Amino acid sequence: MHYKLLNRRGAPEIQGHTINMSGTGLLFAARSRLRTGDRIEIYVLWPPPSGEGHGFTLLMYGRVVRSDHDKAAVDIEKFEV
């Protein structure tokens, strides 16, 4: 997965690691502590089932609701496949 902070100008796309995901939220390993309230764009690369066919990219938009030094929880407001 990759993420980008939308409320910080010139913010780079950063690689993270998905820990847990539901229909309304995502917990992921972050490279640094994020600020609660940060708006975020997240790309999750979804592999094809059983290695057949093509996978897809899940694009999510949300807001950081909790963060510590190496993890962040995001409330997903919108997603696209």
Tab-separated table of N, CA and C in Angstrom:
chain	number	residue	atom	x	y	z
A	1	MET	N	0.831	-1.167	0.000
A	1	MET	CA	0.000	0.000	0.000
A	1	MET	C	0.878	1.235	0.000
A	2	HIS	N	0.322	2.324	-0.508
A	2	HIS	CA	0.984	3.630	-0.504
A	2	HIS	C	-0.014	4.660	-0.005
A	3	TYR	N	0.491	5.697	0.617
A	3	TYR	CA	-0.406	6.756	1.069
A	3	TYR	C	0.217	8.120	0.819
A	4	LYS	N	-0.662	9.108	0.770
A	4	LYS	CA	-0.231	10.480	0.540
A	4	LYS	C	-1.121	11.391	1.381
A	5	LEU	N	-0.504	12.298	2.111
A	5	LEU	CA	-1.262	13.247	2.925
A	5	LEU	C	-1.731	14.384	2.036
A	6	LEU	N	-3.040	14.616	2.029
A	6	LEU	CA	-3.619	15.595	1.111
A	6	LEU	C	-3.553	17.025	1.636
A	7	ASN	N	-3.452	17.211	2.938
A	7	ASN	CA	-3.438	18.565	3.481
A	7	ASN	C	-2.023	19.105	3.703
A	8	ARG	N	-1.027	18.417	3.152
A	8	ARG	CA	0.357	18.907	3.228
A	8	ARG	C	0.870	19.094	1.815
A	9	ARG	N	1.153	20.311	1.449
A	9	ARG	CA	1.614	20.610	0.085
A	9	ARG	C	2.908	19.880	-0.234
A	10	GLY	N	2.929	19.308	-1.429
A	10	GLY	CA	4.131	18.626	-1.885
A	10	GLY	C	4.458	17.348	-1.131
A	11	ALA	N	3.471	16.815	-0.396
A	11	ALA	CA	3.721	15.587	0.365
A	11	ALA	C	3.999	14.436	-0.594
A	12	PRO	N	5.037	13.667	-0.349
A	12	PRO	CA	5.361	12.545	-1.242
A	12	PRO	C	4.431	11.362	-0.997
A	13	GLU	N	4.403	10.453	-1.944
A	13	GLU	CA	3.701	9.185	-1.755
A	13	GLU	C	4.630	8.298	-0.939
A	14	ILE	N	4.100	7.686	0.126
A	14	ILE	CA	4.916	6.919	1.058
A	14	ILE	C	4.399	5.486	1.118
A	15	GLN	N	5.312	4.549	1.206
A	15	GLN	CA	4.915	3.155	1.307
A	15	GLN	C	4.588	2.814	2.748
A	16	GLY	N	3.521	2.046	2.933
A	16	GLY	CA	3.125	1.577	4.252
A	16	GLY	C	2.805	0.095	4.177
A	17	HIS	N	2.214	-0.438	5.235
A	17	HIS	CA	1.870	-1.852	5.288
A	17	HIS	C	0.505	-1.992	5.952
A	18	THR	N	-0.445	-2.620	5.263
A	18	THR	CA	-1.786	-2.815	5.804
A	18	THR	C	-1.749	-3.829	6.942
A	19	ILE	N	-2.378	-3.479	8.066
A	19	ILE	CA	-2.474	-4.384	9.212
A	19	ILE	C	-3.879	-4.974	9.290
A	20	ASN	N	-4.896	-4.114	9.146
A	20	ASN	CA	-6.281	-4.540	9.274
A	20	ASN	C	-7.150	-3.596	8.457
A	21	MET	N	-8.163	-4.156	7.776
A	21	MET	CA	-9.019	-3.312	6.954
A	21	MET	C	-10.460	-3.794	7.063
A	22	SER	N	-11.397	-2.835	7.089
A	22	SER	CA	-12.824	-3.145	7.062
A	22	SER	C	-13.471	-2.240	6.022
A	23	GLY	N	-14.782	-2.286	5.927
A	23	GLY	CA	-15.477	-1.447	4.965
A	23	GLY	C	-15.435	0.026	5.298
A	24	THR	N	-15.126	0.369	6.546
A	24	THR	CA	-15.135	1.778	6.958
A	24	THR	C	-13.818	2.265	7.544
A	25	GLY	N	-12.843	1.372	7.691
A	25	GLY	CA	-11.595	1.802	8.311
A	25	GLY	C	-10.400	0.987	7.892
A	26	LEU	N	-9.231	1.540	8.179
A	26	LEU	CA	-7.972	0.894	7.832
A	26	LEU	C	-6.955	1.197	8.926
A	27	LEU	N	-6.246	0.171	9.368
A	27	LEU	CA	-5.118	0.325	10.283
A	27	LEU	C	-3.886	-0.087	9.505
A	28	PHE	N	-2.874	0.770	9.506
A	28	PHE	CA	-1.669	0.447	8.747
A	28	PHE	C	-0.417	0.903	9.464
A	29	ALA	N	0.699	0.251	9.110
A	29	ALA	CA	2.010	0.634	9.625
A	29	ALA	C	2.472	1.827	8.807
A	30	ALA	N	2.809	2.897	9.498
A	30	ALA	CA	3.246	4.130	8.858
A	30	ALA	C	4.734	4.347	9.120
A	31	ARG	N	5.356	5.107	8.260
A	31	ARG	CA	6.794	5.371	8.428
A	31	ARG	C	7.072	6.405	9.512
A	32	SER	N	6.054	7.228	9.800
A	32	SER	CA	6.203	8.236	10.849
A	32	SER	C	4.832	8.508	11.446
A	33	ARG	N	4.830	9.187	12.566
A	33	ARG	CA	3.565	9.508	13.228
A	33	ARG	C	2.796	10.513	12.380
A	34	LEU	N	1.507	10.228	12.145
A	34	LEU	CA	0.639	11.136	11.409
A	34	LEU	C	-0.204	11.919	12.399
A	35	ARG	N	-0.697	13.051	11.974
A	35	ARG	CA	-1.508	13.879	12.864
A	35	ARG	C	-2.973	13.491	12.762
A	36	THR	N	-3.634	13.388	13.897
A	36	THR	CA	-5.075	13.148	13.907
A	36	THR	C	-5.739	14.270	13.123
A	37	GLY	N	-6.641	13.896	12.234
A	37	GLY	CA	-7.328	14.878	11.394
A	37	GLY	C	-6.717	15.036	10.016
A	38	ASP	N	-5.488	14.528	9.811
A	38	ASP	CA	-4.876	14.599	8.478
A	38	ASP	C	-5.779	13.930	7.457
A	39	ARG	N	-5.966	14.572	6.311
A	39	ARG	CA	-6.690	13.963	5.189
A	39	ARG	C	-5.680	13.132	4.416
A	40	ILE	N	-6.116	11.953	3.969
A	40	ILE	CA	-5.179	11.007	3.391
A	40	ILE	C	-5.783	10.294	2.179
A	41	GLU	N	-4.915	9.987	1.229
A	41	GLU	CA	-5.279	9.199	0.054
A	41	GLU	C	-4.455	7.914	0.141
A	42	ILE	N	-5.114	6.766	-0.019
A	42	ILE	CA	-4.450	5.475	0.165
A	42	ILE	C	-4.699	4.591	-1.054
A	43	TYR	N	-3.634	3.978	-1.547
A	43	TYR	CA	-3.722	3.017	-2.642
A	43	TYR	C	-3.347	1.648	-2.092
A	44	VAL	N	-4.245	0.677	-2.255
A	44	VAL	CA	-3.949	-0.693	-1.853
A	44	VAL	C	-3.974	-1.556	-3.114
A	45	LEU	N	-2.871	-2.232	-3.392
A	45	LEU	CA	-2.791	-3.127	-4.544
A	45	LEU	C	-3.359	-4.480	-4.131
A	46	TRP	N	-4.411	-4.910	-4.818
A	46	TRP	CA	-5.115	-6.143	-4.483
A	46	TRP	C	-4.728	-7.215	-5.492
A	47	PRO	N	-4.135	-8.315	-5.046
A	47	PRO	CA	-3.715	-9.361	-5.995
A	47	PRO	C	-4.923	-10.131	-6.537
A	48	PRO	N	-4.758	-10.779	-7.672
A	48	PRO	CA	-5.836	-11.607	-8.215
A	48	PRO	C	-6.029	-12.858	-7.352
A	49	PRO	N	-7.247	-13.415	-7.326
A	49	PRO	CA	-7.455	-14.643	-6.555
A	49	PRO	C	-6.644	-15.801	-7.129
A	50	SER	N	-5.982	-16.522	-6.275
A	50	SER	CA	-5.184	-17.696	-6.659
A	50	SER	C	-4.152	-17.405	-7.743
A	51	GLY	N	-3.706	-16.168	-7.846
A	51	GLY	CA	-2.691	-15.806	-8.819
A	51	GLY	C	-3.160	-15.823	-10.265
A	52	GLU	N	-4.465	-15.890	-10.485
A	52	GLU	CA	-5.013	-15.917	-11.842
A	52	GLU	C	-5.532	-14.541	-12.233
A	53	GLY	N	-5.452	-14.216	-13.499
A	53	GLY	CA	-6.018	-12.963	-13.999
A	53	GLY	C	-5.264	-11.749	-13.522
A	54	HIS	N	-5.997	-10.667	-13.392
A	54	HIS	CA	-5.404	-9.390	-12.998
A	54	HIS	C	-5.928	-8.947	-11.642
A	55	GLY	N	-5.084	-8.321	-10.882
A	55	GLY	CA	-5.498	-7.729	-9.628
A	55	GLY	C	-6.078	-6.351	-9.889
A	56	PHE	N	-6.294	-5.591	-8.843
A	56	PHE	CA	-6.801	-4.235	-9.003
A	56	PHE	C	-6.245	-3.343	-7.900
A	57	THR	N	-6.441	-2.061	-8.084
A	57	THR	CA	-6.015	-1.079	-7.089
A	57	THR	C	-7.244	-0.487	-6.423
A	58	LEU	N	-7.267	-0.514	-5.109
A	58	LEU	CA	-8.332	0.093	-4.325
A	58	LEU	C	-7.829	1.463	-3.880
A	59	LEU	N	-8.531	2.508	-4.264
A	59	LEU	CA	-8.171	3.877	-3.903
A	59	LEU	C	-9.142	4.344	-2.829
A	60	MET	N	-8.610	4.796	-1.695
A	60	MET	CA	-9.448	5.226	-0.574
A	60	MET	C	-9.070	6.645	-0.141
A	61	TYR	N	-10.076	7.369	0.300
A	61	TYR	CA	-9.881	8.702	0.859
A	61	TYR	C	-10.457	8.696	2.263
A	62	GLY	N	-9.751	9.314	3.193
A	62	GLY	CA	-10.257	9.345	4.550
A	62	GLY	C	-9.512	10.336	5.417
A	63	ARG	N	-9.677	10.132	6.720
A	63	ARG	CA	-9.097	11.027	7.717
A	63	ARG	C	-8.458	10.187	8.818
A	64	VAL	N	-7.273	10.586	9.235
A	64	VAL	CA	-6.575	9.887	10.326
A	64	VAL	C	-7.339	10.149	11.626
A	65	VAL	N	-7.730	9.074	12.300
A	65	VAL	CA	-8.473	9.206	13.557
A	65	VAL	C	-7.633	8.825	14.772
A	66	ARG	N	-6.530	8.099	14.536
A	66	ARG	CA	-5.643	7.704	15.629
A	66	ARG	C	-4.270	7.419	15.050
A	67	SER	N	-3.225	7.771	15.792
A	67	SER	CA	-1.873	7.527	15.308
A	67	SER	C	-0.918	7.438	16.488
A	68	ASP	N	0.043	6.530	16.368
A	68	ASP	CA	1.149	6.509	17.321
A	68	ASP	C	2.433	6.525	16.499
A	69	HIS	N	3.558	6.164	17.072
A	69	HIS	CA	4.832	6.344	16.372
A	69	HIS	C	4.982	5.489	15.121
A	70	ASP	N	4.253	4.356	15.003
A	70	ASP	CA	4.447	3.517	13.815
A	70	ASP	C	3.154	2.959	13.204
A	71	LYS	N	1.990	3.385	13.700
A	71	LYS	CA	0.712	2.925	13.162
A	71	LYS	C	-0.260	4.090	13.054
A	72	ALA	N	-1.208	3.964	12.103
A	72	ALA	CA	-2.246	4.978	11.964
A	72	ALA	C	-3.564	4.288	11.630
A	73	ALA	N	-4.644	4.804	12.192
A	73	ALA	CA	-5.988	4.316	11.898
A	73	ALA	C	-6.710	5.403	11.105
A	74	VAL	N	-7.380	4.986	10.032
A	74	VAL	CA	-8.042	5.926	9.123
A	74	VAL	C	-9.520	5.566	9.027
A	75	ASP	N	-10.378	6.580	9.116
A	75	ASP	CA	-11.805	6.447	8.854
A	75	ASP	C	-11.971	6.663	7.355
A	76	ILE	N	-12.424	5.634	6.630
A	76	ILE	CA	-12.567	5.720	5.181
A	76	ILE	C	-13.876	6.445	4.852
A	77	GLU	N	-13.764	7.542	4.099
A	77	GLU	CA	-14.929	8.329	3.715
A	77	GLU	C	-15.419	7.996	2.313
A	78	LYS	N	-14.505	7.549	1.445
A	78	LYS	CA	-14.843	7.284	0.049
A	78	LYS	C	-13.824	6.299	-0.500
A	79	PHE	N	-14.266	5.429	-1.423
A	79	PHE	CA	-13.312	4.532	-2.075
A	79	PHE	C	-13.729	4.295	-3.521
A	80	GLU	N	-12.746	3.923	-4.347
A	80	GLU	CA	-12.953	3.621	-5.753
A	80	GLU	C	-12.125	2.384	-6.096
A	81	VAL	N	-12.642	1.593	-7.022
A	81	VAL	CA	-11.919	0.400	-7.477
A	81	VAL	C	-11.428	0.654	-8.881
